[in-house]
Coordinates of C-alpha atoms in Angstrom, one line a residue:
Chain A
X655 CA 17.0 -36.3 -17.7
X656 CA 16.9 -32.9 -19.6
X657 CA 13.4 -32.4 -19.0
X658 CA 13.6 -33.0 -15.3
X659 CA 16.4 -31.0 -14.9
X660 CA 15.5 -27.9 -16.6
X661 CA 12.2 -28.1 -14.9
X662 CA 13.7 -28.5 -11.3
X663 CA 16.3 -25.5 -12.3
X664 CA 13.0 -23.7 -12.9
X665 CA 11.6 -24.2 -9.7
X666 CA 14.8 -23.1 -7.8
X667 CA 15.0 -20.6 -9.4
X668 CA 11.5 -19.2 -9.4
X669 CA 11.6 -19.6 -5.4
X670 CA 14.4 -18.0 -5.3
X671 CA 13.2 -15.0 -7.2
X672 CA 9.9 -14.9 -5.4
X673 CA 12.2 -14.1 -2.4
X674 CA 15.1 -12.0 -3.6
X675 CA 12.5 -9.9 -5.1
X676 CA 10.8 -9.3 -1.7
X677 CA 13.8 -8.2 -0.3
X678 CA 15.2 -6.3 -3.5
X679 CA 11.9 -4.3 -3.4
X680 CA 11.6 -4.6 -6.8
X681 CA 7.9 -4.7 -8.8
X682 CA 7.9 -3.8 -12.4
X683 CA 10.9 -5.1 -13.3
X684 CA 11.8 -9.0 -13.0
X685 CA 14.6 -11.1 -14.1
X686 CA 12.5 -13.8 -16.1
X687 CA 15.2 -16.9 -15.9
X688 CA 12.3 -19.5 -17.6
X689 CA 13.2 -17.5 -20.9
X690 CA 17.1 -18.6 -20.1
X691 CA 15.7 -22.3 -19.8
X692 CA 13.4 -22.2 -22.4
X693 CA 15.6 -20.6 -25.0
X694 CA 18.7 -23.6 -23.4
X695 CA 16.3 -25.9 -24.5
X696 CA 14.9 -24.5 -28.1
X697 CA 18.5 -24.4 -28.5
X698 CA 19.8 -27.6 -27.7
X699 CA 16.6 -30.3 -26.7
X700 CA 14.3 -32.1 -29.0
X701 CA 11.2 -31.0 -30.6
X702 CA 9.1 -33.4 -27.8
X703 CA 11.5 -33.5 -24.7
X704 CA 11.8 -29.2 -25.4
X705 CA 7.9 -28.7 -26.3
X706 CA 7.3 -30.8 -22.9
X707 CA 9.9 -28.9 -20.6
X708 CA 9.0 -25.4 -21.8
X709 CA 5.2 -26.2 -21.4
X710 CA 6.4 -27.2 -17.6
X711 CA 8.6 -24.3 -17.2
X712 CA 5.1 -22.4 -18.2
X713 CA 3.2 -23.7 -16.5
X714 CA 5.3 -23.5 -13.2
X715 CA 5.6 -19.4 -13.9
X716 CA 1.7 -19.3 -14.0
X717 CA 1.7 -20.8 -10.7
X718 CA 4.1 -18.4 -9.6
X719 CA 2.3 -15.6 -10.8
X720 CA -0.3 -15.8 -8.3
X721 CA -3.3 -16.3 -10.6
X722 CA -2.4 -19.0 -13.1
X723 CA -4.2 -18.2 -16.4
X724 CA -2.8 -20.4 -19.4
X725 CA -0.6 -17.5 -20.5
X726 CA 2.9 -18.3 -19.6
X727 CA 2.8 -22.0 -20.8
X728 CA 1.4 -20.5 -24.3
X729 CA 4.4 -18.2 -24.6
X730 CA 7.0 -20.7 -23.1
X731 CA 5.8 -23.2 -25.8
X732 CA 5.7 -20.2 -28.3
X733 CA 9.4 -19.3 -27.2
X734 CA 10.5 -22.4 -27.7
X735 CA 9.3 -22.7 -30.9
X736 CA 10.9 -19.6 -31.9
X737 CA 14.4 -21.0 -30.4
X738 CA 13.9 -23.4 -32.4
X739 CA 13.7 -21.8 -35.5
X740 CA 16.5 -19.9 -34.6
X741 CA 18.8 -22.9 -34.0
X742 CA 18.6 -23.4 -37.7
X743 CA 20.3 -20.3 -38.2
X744 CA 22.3 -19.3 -35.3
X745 CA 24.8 -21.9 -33.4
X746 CA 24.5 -20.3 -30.5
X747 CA 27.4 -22.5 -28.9
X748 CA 29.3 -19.2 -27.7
X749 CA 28.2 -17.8 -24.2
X750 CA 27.6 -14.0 -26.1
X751 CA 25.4 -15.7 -28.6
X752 CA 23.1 -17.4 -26.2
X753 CA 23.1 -14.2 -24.0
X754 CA 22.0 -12.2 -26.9
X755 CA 19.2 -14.7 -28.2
X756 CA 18.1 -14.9 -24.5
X757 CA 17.5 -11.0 -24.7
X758 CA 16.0 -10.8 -27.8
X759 CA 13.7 -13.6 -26.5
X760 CA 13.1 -11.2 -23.4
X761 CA 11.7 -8.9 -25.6
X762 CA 9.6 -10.3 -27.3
X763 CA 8.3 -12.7 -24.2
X764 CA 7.5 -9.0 -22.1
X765 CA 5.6 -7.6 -25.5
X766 CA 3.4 -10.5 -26.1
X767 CA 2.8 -11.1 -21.9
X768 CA 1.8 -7.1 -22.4
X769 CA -0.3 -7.5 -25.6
X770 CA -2.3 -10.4 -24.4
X771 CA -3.0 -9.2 -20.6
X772 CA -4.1 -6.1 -22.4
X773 CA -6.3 -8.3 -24.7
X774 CA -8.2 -9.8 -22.2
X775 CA -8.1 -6.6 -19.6
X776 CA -11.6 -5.4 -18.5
X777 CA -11.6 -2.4 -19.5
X778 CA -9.2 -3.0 -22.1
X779 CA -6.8 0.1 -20.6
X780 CA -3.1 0.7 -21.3
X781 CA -2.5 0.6 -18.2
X782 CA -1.2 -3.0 -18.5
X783 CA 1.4 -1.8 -21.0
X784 CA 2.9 -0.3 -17.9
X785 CA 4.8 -3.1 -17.2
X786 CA 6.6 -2.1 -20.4
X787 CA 8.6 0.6 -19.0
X788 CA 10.4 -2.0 -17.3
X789 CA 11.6 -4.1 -20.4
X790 CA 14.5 -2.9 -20.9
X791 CA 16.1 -3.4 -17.5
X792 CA 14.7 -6.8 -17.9
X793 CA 16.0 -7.9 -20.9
X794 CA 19.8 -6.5 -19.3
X795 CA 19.2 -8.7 -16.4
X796 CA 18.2 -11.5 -18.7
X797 CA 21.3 -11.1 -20.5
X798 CA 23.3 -11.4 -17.4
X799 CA 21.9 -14.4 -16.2
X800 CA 21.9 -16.1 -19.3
X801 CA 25.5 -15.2 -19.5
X802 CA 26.4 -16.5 -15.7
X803 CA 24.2 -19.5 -16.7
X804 CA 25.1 -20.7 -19.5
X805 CA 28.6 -23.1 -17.9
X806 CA 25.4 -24.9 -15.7
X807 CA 23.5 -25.4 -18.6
X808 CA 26.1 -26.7 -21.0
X809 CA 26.1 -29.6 -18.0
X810 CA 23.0 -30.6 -19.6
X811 CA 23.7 -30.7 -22.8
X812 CA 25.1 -34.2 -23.6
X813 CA 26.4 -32.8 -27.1
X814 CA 29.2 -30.9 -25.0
X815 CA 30.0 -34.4 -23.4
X816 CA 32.1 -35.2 -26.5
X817 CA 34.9 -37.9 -26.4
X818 CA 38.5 -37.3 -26.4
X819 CA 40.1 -37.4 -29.8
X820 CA 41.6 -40.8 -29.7
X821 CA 40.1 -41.9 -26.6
X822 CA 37.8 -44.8 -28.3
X823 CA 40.6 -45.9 -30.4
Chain B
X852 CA -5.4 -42.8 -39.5
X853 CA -2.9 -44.4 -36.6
X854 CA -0.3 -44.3 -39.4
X855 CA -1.4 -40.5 -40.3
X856 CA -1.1 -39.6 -36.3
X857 CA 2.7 -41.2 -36.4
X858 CA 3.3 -39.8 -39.3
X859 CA 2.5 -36.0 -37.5
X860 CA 3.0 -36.9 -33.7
X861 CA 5.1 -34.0 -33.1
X862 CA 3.4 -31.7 -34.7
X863 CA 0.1 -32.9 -33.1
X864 CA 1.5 -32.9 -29.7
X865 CA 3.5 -29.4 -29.7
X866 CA 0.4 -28.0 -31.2
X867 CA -1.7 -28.8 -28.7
X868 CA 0.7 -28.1 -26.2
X869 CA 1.0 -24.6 -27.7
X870 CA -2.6 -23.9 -28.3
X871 CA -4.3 -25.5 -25.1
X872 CA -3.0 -23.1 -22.6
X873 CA -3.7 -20.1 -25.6
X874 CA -7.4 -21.4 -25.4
X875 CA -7.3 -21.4 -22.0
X876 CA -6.1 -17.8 -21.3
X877 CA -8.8 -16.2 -23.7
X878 CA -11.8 -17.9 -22.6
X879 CA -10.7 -17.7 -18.8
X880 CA -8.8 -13.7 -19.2
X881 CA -7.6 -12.5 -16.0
X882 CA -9.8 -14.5 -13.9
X883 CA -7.6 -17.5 -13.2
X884 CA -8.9 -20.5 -12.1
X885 CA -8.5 -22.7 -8.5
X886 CA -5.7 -24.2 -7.6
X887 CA -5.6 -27.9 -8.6
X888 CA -3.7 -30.8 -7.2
X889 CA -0.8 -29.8 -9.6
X890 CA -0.7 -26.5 -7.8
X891 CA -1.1 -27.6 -4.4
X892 CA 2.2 -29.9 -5.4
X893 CA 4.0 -27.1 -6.9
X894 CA 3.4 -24.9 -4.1
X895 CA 3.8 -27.3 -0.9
X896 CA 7.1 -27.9 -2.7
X897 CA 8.2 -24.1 -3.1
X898 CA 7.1 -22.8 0.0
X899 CA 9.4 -24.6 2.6
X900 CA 12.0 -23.3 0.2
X901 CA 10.9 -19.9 0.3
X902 CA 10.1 -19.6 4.1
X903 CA 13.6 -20.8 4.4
X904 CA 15.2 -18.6 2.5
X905 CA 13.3 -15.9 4.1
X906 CA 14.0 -16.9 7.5
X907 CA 17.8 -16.9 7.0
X908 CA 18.0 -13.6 5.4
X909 CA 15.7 -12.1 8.3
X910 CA 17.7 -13.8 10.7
X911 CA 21.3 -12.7 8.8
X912 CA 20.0 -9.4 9.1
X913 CA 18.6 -9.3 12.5
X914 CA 21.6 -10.6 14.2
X915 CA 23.5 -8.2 12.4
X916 CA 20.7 -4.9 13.6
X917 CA 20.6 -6.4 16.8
X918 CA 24.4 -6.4 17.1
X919 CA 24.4 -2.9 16.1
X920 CA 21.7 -1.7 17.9
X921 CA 22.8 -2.8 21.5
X922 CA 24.6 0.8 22.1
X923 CA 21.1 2.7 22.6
X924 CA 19.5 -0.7 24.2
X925 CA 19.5 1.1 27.5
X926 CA 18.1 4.6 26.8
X927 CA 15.3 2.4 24.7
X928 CA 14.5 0.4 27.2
X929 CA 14.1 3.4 29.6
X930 CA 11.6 5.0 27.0
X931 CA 10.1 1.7 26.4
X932 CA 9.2 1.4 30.3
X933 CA 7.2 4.6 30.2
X934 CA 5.1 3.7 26.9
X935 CA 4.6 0.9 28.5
X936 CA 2.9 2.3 31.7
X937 CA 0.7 4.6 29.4
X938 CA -0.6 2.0 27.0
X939 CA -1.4 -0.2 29.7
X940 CA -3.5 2.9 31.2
X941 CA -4.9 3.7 27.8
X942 CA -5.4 -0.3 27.5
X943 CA -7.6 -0.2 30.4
X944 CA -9.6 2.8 29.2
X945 CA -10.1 0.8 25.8
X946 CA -11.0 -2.7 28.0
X947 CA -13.9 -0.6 29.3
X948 CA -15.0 0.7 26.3
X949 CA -14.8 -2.5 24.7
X950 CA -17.1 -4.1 27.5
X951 CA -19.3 -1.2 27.0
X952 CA -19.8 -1.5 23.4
X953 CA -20.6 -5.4 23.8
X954 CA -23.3 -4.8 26.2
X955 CA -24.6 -2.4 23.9
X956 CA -24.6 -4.9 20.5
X957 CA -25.7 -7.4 22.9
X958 CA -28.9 -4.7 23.5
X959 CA -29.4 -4.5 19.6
X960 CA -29.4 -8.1 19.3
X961 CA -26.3 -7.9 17.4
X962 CA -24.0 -11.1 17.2
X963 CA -20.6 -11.6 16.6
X964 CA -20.4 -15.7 16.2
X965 CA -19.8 -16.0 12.9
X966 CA -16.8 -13.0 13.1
X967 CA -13.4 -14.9 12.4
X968 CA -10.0 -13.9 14.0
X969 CA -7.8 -11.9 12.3
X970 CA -5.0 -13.3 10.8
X971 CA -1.1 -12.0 11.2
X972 CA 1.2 -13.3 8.5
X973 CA 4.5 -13.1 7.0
X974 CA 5.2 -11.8 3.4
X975 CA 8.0 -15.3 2.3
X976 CA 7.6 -13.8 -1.5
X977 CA 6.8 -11.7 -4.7
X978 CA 5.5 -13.4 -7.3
X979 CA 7.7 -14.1 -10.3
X980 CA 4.9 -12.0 -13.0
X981 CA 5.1 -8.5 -13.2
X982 CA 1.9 -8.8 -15.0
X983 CA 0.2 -9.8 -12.1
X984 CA 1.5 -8.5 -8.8
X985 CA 0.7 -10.3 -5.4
X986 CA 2.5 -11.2 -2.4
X987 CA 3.2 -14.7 -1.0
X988 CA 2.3 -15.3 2.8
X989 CA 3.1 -17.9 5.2
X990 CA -0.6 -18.6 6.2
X991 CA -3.2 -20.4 4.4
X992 CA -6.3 -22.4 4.5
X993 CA -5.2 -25.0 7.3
X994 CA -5.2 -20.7 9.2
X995 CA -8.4 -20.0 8.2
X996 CA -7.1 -18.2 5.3
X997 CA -10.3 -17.4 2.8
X998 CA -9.7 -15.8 -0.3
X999 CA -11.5 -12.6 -0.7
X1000 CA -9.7 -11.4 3.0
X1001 CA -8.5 -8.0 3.4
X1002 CA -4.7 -8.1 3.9
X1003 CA -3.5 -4.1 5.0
X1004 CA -0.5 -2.9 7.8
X1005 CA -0.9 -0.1 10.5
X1006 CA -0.6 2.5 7.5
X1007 CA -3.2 1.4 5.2
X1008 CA -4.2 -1.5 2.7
X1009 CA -2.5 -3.7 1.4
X1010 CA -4.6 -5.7 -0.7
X1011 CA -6.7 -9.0 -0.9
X1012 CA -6.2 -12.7 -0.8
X1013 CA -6.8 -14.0 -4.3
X1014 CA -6.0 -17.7 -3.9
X1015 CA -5.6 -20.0 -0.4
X1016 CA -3.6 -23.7 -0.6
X1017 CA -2.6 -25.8 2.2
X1018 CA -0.1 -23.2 3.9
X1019 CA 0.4 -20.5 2.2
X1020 CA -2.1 -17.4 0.2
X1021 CA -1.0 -14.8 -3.0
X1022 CA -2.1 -11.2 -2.2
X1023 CA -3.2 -9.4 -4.8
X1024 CA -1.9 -5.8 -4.6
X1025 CA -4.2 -2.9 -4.9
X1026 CA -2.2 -1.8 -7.2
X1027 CA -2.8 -4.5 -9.4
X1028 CA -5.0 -4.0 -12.7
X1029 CA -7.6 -6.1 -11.5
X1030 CA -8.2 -4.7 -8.4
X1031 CA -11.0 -2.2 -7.7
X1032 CA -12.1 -1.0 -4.5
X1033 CA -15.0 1.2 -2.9
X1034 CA -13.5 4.5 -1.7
X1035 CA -14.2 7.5 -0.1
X1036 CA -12.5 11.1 0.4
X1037 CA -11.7 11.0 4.3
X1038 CA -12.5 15.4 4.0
X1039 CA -15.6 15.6 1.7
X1040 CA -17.0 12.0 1.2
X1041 CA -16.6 11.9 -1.9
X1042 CA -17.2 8.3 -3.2
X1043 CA -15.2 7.1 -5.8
X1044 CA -13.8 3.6 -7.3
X1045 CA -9.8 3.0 -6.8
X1046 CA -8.8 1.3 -9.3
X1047 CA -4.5 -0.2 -9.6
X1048 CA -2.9 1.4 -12.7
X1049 CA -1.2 -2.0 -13.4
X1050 CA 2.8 -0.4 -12.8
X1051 CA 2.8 -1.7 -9.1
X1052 CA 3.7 2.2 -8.1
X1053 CA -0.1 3.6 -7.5
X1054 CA -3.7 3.6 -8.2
X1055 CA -6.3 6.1 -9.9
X1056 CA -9.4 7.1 -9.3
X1057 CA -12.3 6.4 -11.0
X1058 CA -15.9 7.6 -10.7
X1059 CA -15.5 11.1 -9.5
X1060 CA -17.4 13.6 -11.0
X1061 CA -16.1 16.6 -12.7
X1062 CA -17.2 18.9 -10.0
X1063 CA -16.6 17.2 -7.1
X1064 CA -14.4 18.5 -4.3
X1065 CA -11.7 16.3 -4.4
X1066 CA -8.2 18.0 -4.3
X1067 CA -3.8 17.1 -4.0
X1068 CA -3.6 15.9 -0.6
X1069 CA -6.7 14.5 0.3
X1070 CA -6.5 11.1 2.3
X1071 CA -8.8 8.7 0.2
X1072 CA -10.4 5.3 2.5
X1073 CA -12.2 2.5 1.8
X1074 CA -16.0 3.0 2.0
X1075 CA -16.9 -0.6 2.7
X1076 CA -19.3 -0.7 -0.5
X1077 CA -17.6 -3.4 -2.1
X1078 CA -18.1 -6.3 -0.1
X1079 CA -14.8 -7.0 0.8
X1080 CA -13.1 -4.1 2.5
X1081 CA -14.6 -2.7 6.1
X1082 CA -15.3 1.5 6.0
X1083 CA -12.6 3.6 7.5
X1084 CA -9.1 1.9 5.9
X1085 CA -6.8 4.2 4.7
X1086 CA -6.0 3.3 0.9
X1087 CA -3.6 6.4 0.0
X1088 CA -3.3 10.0 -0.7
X1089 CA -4.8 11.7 -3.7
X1090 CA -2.2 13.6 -6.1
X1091 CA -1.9 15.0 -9.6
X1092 CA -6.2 15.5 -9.8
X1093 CA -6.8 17.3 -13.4
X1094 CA -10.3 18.4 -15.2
X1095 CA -10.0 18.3 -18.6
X1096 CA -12.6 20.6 -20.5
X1097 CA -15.6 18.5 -21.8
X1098 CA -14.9 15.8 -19.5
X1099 CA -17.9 14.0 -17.4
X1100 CA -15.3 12.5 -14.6
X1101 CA -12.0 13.9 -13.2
X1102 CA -8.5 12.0 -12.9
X1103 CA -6.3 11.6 -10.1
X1104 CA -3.7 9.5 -8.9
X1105 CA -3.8 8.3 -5.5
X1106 CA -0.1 7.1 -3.5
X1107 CA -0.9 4.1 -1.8
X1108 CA -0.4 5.0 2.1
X1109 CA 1.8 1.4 2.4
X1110 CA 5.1 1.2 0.5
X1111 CA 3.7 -2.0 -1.2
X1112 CA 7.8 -2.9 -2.0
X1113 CA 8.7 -3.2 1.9
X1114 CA 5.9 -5.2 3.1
X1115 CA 7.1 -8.1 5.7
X1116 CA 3.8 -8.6 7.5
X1117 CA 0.1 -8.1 6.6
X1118 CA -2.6 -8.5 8.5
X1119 CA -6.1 -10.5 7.5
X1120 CA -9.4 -9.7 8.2
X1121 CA -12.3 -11.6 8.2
X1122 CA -13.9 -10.4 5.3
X1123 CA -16.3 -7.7 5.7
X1124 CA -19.6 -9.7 5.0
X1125 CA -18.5 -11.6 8.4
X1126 CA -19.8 -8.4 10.2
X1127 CA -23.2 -7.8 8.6
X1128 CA -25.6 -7.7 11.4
X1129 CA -28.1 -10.9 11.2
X1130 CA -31.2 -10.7 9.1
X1131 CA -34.2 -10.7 11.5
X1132 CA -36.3 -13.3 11.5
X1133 CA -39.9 -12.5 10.2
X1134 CA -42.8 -14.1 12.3
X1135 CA -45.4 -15.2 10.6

């Protein structure tokens, strides 16, 4: 049920984006929502049912991108293991903590998407650490729509769907 | 060994789930590969969704101009009589011409058979990567839509299709990293290699010896030595050219002549190889 949800909130979203973005103008700078679904799930879905979704939520980006390559579902899968590793630490429960893993997961998602297009670049340039100057305004936007997401998501978390003190009794 | 694979399923499967796509991206790099049936799927699904969306906000939007723009319709339509009258004169000049030039590749034993139409289309997305930066369009293979096609606007190039499914195409952007294109300096014919500096802004140039006469300001077109692009497009305008001491080649930046962000409709052209002239058959 998780799975399929978080991977048809990723397609929304990703059409929507395709379009807003067209009209918004905007090139360098993106609003990546599949790090808001992948860090939902590292946070709060199984090892299997998460590895699964986040490798769809990957995969669907690559298509997006125009010329799928194998790089998003690595660092989708990669995210999420890292969310997961964070969930040991953090209970990111509270709508600021989740915003704030989200953009720290930003971050790092733009640096390693810059460090391995630049890996395997022909020339092996800088130029494709250009797309760097927009991380930061990336990550913000990140942090806002984790933030504005998060009551949706916590719909799909069953662990919020707690009974009623009293209710069973 | 079954008990040993239960024993490390998860581990197993998120591995491979981690390191497949990993493998993948470095022994396939920036190439990409064809669309499979998985990305037909994904794609017939998102783009009804997307041409949607688009048609409502270019509807919202043009109900709303049109609204506003009634007030001047009349003077418009006055001015718009006129232009008419002369571009149907100058349409007639260029009918003539056109029959001209026929009869004269018709003399050179020149055919145009295998020429495709061109190909208008409509711009229904961005792509969700700023790694990779291409356009979605509403046309695709059931259009004729190849991938390797020219896509530019009445100022200048746009870019080229990369990948064609069912209905719809990605443009990649000349000022994607990938892309490199024949050139020429419209003033002093300079050939050079434009090459996209990967921030979706602009391209540089690349090729262009140290002495060459290439300076701010120059109008830089496509020289139609690459295979893809026909001669004579305009590409951009040449700015910030610097010679550093010792060096072989000069730099420039070069403005794309399109404002790549506002791009609503491209148009595709067969690509160039459509138009070489037959090989001649050799008697024996």
């Amino acid at each position: 049920m998780r799975f399929a949800a978080t991977v048809a909130l990723a397609l929304f979203f990703l059409s929507i984006e395709a379009v807003l973005t067209r009209e918004l103008g905007l090139e360098v700078t993106r609003l990546d929502i599949t790090v808001v679904l992948v860090v939902f799930l590292g946070l709060r879905a199984t090892t299997l049912e998460g590895g699964f979704a986040a490798f769809a939520i990957g995969y669907l980006l690559d298509v997006f991108s125009g010329r799928p390559t194998g790089l998003y579902p690595f660092l989708a899968v990669l995210t999420f293991l890292l969310a997961r590793a964070v969930s040991a630490f953090v209970d990111a429960r509270a709508r600021a903590l989740f915003a704030v893993v989200c953009g720290g997961a930003a971050v790092g998602n733009g640096v390693l998407a810059a460090f391995f297009s630049w890996l395997t670049s022909r020339s092996g340039s800088s130029a494709t650490f250009t797309s760097l100057t927009g991380l930061p305004l990336q990550t913000a936007l990140c942090v806002l729509a984790a933030a504005l997401l998060w009551p949706l998501l916590r719909k799909l978390d069953p662990a919020y769907e707690r009974p009623q003190a009293g209710m069973l009794r | 060994m079954l008990s040993l694979f239960k024993r490390y399923r998860e581990l197993l499967i998120v591995g491979t789930l981690l390191l497949y796509p990993l493998i993948t991206y470095l022994s396939s790099g920036h190439r990409g590969r064809e669309p499979n049936i998985a990305d037909r799927a994904v794609l017939a699904v998102s783009s009804p969704l997307q041409r949607g969306l688009t048609a409502a906000i270019d509807g919202a939007r043009g109900g709303f101009s049109g609204y506003l723009s009634l007030r001047g319709a009349r003077v418009e339509l006055d001015a718009c009589v006129g232009e008419l009258s002369q571009s149907r004169a100058e349409l007639n000049a260029l009918t003539e011409a056109r029959a001209e030039n026929e009869r004269l590749r018709a003399m050179l034993g020149y055919t145009e058979g295998t020429v495709e139409p061109e190909i208008a289309a409509r711009v229904i997305g961005v792509n969700a990567s700023p790694h990779f930066i291409s356009l979605r369009i509403n046309r695709g293979e059931s259009e004729g839509v190849r991938v390797g096609m020219p896509a530019l606007t009445p100022n200048g190039v746009v870019g080229q299709v990369a990948r064609v499914v069912g209905g719809s195409a990605d443009v990649m952007l000349i000022t994607d990293p990938s892309s490199r294109i024949g050139a020429v300096v419209q003033r002093t014919r300079v050939r050079a290699t434009a090459i996209g500096a990967g921030g979706g802004a602009d391209l540089h140039l690349d090729n262009v010896l140290y002495g060459d006469d290439v300076v701010d300001g120059d109008t830089l077109i496509t020289s139609g030595t690459d295979g893809l692009f026909p001669k004579g497009l305009v590409l951009g305008k040449v700015e910030k050219v610097t010679r550093e001491a010792n060096a072989m080649f000069l730099k420039a930046r070069v403005v794309p002549a399109v404002d790549l962000r506002r791009v609503e409709e491209v148009l595709l052209l067969p690509s160039i190889l459509a138009f070489a002239p037959p090989v001649p058959e050799v008697k024996r």
